Short mmCIF file of C-alpha atoms in Angstrom, two decimals:
data_model
loop_
_atom_site.label_atom_id
_atom_site.label_comp_id
_atom_site.label_asym_id
_atom_site.label_seq_id
_atom_site.Cartn_x
_atom_site.Cartn_y
_atom_site.Cartn_z
CA MET S 1 0.26 2.91 2.95
CA THR S 2 3.67 2.53 1.33
CA LYS S 3 4.51 0.66 -1.86
CA PRO S 4 6.03 -2.33 0.04
CA GLU S 5 2.85 -2.53 2.15
CA ILE S 6 0.70 -2.48 -0.99
CA VAL S 7 2.86 -5.21 -2.56
CA LYS S 8 2.52 -7.38 0.54
CA ARG S 9 -1.26 -6.83 0.78
CA VAL S 10 -1.88 -7.61 -2.91
CA SER S 11 0.34 -10.69 -2.61
CA VAL S 12 -1.68 -11.97 0.34
CA LEU S 13 -5.04 -11.25 -1.34
CA THR S 14 -4.12 -12.83 -4.69
CA GLY S 15 -1.62 -15.52 -3.77
CA ILE S 16 0.86 -14.06 -6.29
CA ALA S 17 4.52 -13.83 -5.26
CA GLN S 18 5.63 -10.42 -3.98
CA VAL S 19 8.32 -10.18 -6.68
CA ASP S 20 5.67 -10.56 -9.39
CA VAL S 21 3.30 -8.09 -7.70
CA ARG S 22 6.13 -5.54 -7.43
CA ALA S 23 6.86 -5.97 -11.17
CA VAL S 24 3.19 -5.48 -12.07
CA ILE S 25 2.87 -2.34 -9.91
CA SER S 26 6.06 -0.89 -11.41
CA ALA S 27 4.77 -1.60 -14.93
CA TYR S 28 1.43 0.03 -14.02
CA ASP S 29 3.22 3.14 -12.73
CA GLN S 30 5.33 3.36 -15.89
CA THR S 31 2.24 2.91 -18.07
CA LEU S 32 0.46 5.75 -16.24
CA VAL S 33 3.39 8.10 -16.86
CA GLU S 34 3.67 7.14 -20.53
CA ALA S 35 -0.09 7.57 -21.05
CA LEU S 36 -0.04 11.00 -19.42
CA LEU S 37 2.91 12.08 -21.55
CA THR S 38 1.16 11.09 -24.78
CA ASP S 39 -2.51 11.84 -24.04
CA LYS S 40 -2.29 14.46 -21.24
CA ARG S 41 -5.40 12.79 -19.72
CA LEU S 42 -5.98 9.28 -18.41
CA MET S 43 -9.22 7.80 -17.14
CA THR S 44 -8.97 4.88 -14.72
CA GLN S 45 -11.42 3.04 -12.50
CA LEU S 46 -10.28 5.29 -9.63
CA GLY S 47 -10.74 8.58 -11.44
CA VAL S 48 -9.11 10.89 -13.97
CA PHE S 49 -5.42 11.81 -14.05
CA SER S 50 -4.51 14.87 -16.09
CA ILE S 51 -1.52 17.11 -16.72
CA LYS S 52 -1.74 20.85 -16.19
CA GLU S 53 1.06 22.97 -17.55
CA ARG S 54 2.39 25.66 -15.22
CA LYS S 55 3.81 28.92 -16.57
CA ALA S 56 7.21 30.22 -15.58
CA GLY S 57 7.20 33.14 -13.19
CA SER S 58 9.02 35.18 -10.58
CA PHE S 59 8.07 34.98 -6.94
CA ARG S 60 9.21 36.76 -3.80
CA ASN S 61 10.99 34.66 -1.20
CA PRO S 62 9.24 35.64 2.05
CA LYS S 63 12.32 34.86 4.13
CA THR S 64 14.86 36.94 2.19
CA GLY S 65 12.59 39.30 0.30
CA GLY S 66 14.49 38.52 -2.91
CA MET S 67 12.89 37.47 -6.18
CA VAL S 68 13.13 33.84 -7.27
CA ASP S 69 12.58 32.63 -10.83
CA LYS S 70 10.46 29.51 -11.10
CA PRO S 71 10.72 27.60 -14.39
CA ALA S 72 7.71 26.35 -16.33
CA GLY S 73 6.66 22.82 -15.49
CA VAL S 74 3.81 20.39 -15.30
CA ARG S 75 1.54 19.32 -12.48
CA VAL S 76 -0.40 16.07 -12.28
CA LYS S 77 -4.00 16.48 -11.18
CA PHE S 78 -6.31 13.71 -10.00
CA LYS S 79 -10.08 13.80 -9.76
CA VAL S 80 -11.64 10.85 -7.97
CA ASN S 81 -14.71 9.30 -9.61
CA SER S 82 -18.07 9.68 -7.89
CA ALA S 83 -18.52 5.95 -7.12
CA MET S 84 -15.23 5.83 -5.22
CA LYS S 85 -15.96 9.12 -3.48
CA ASP S 86 -19.35 7.80 -2.32
CA GLU S 87 -17.79 4.56 -1.07
CA LEU S 88 -15.10 6.43 0.85
CA ASN S 89 -17.64 8.85 2.35
CA SER S 90 -19.95 6.02 3.44
CA GLY S 91 -17.03 4.26 5.14
CA LEU S 92 -16.01 7.25 7.22
CA LYS S 93 -17.02 7.18 10.85
CA ARG S 94 -17.82 10.64 12.15
CA THR S 95 -16.74 11.49 15.70
CA ASP S 96 -19.08 14.42 16.31
#
């Protein structure tokens, strides 16, 4: 589902104008980023977002065989909470 689809769906479910829903979702996204930058860990109703720092390193390019330097960076991790995981698993239809 894309962001415009989410905006449309939330607008239909809540009766709030799409422009206002888009503003709220953008503010939520910005708040998540700011919280991760300050706290490095954020717990939501969906699960836990966290930042993992990645070390710089050199790697071999399999196509050329040459070495490539990769700078240090961060990676965002997400761990879904057990209630959501259980709900998603119970909703899956198995086609065995």
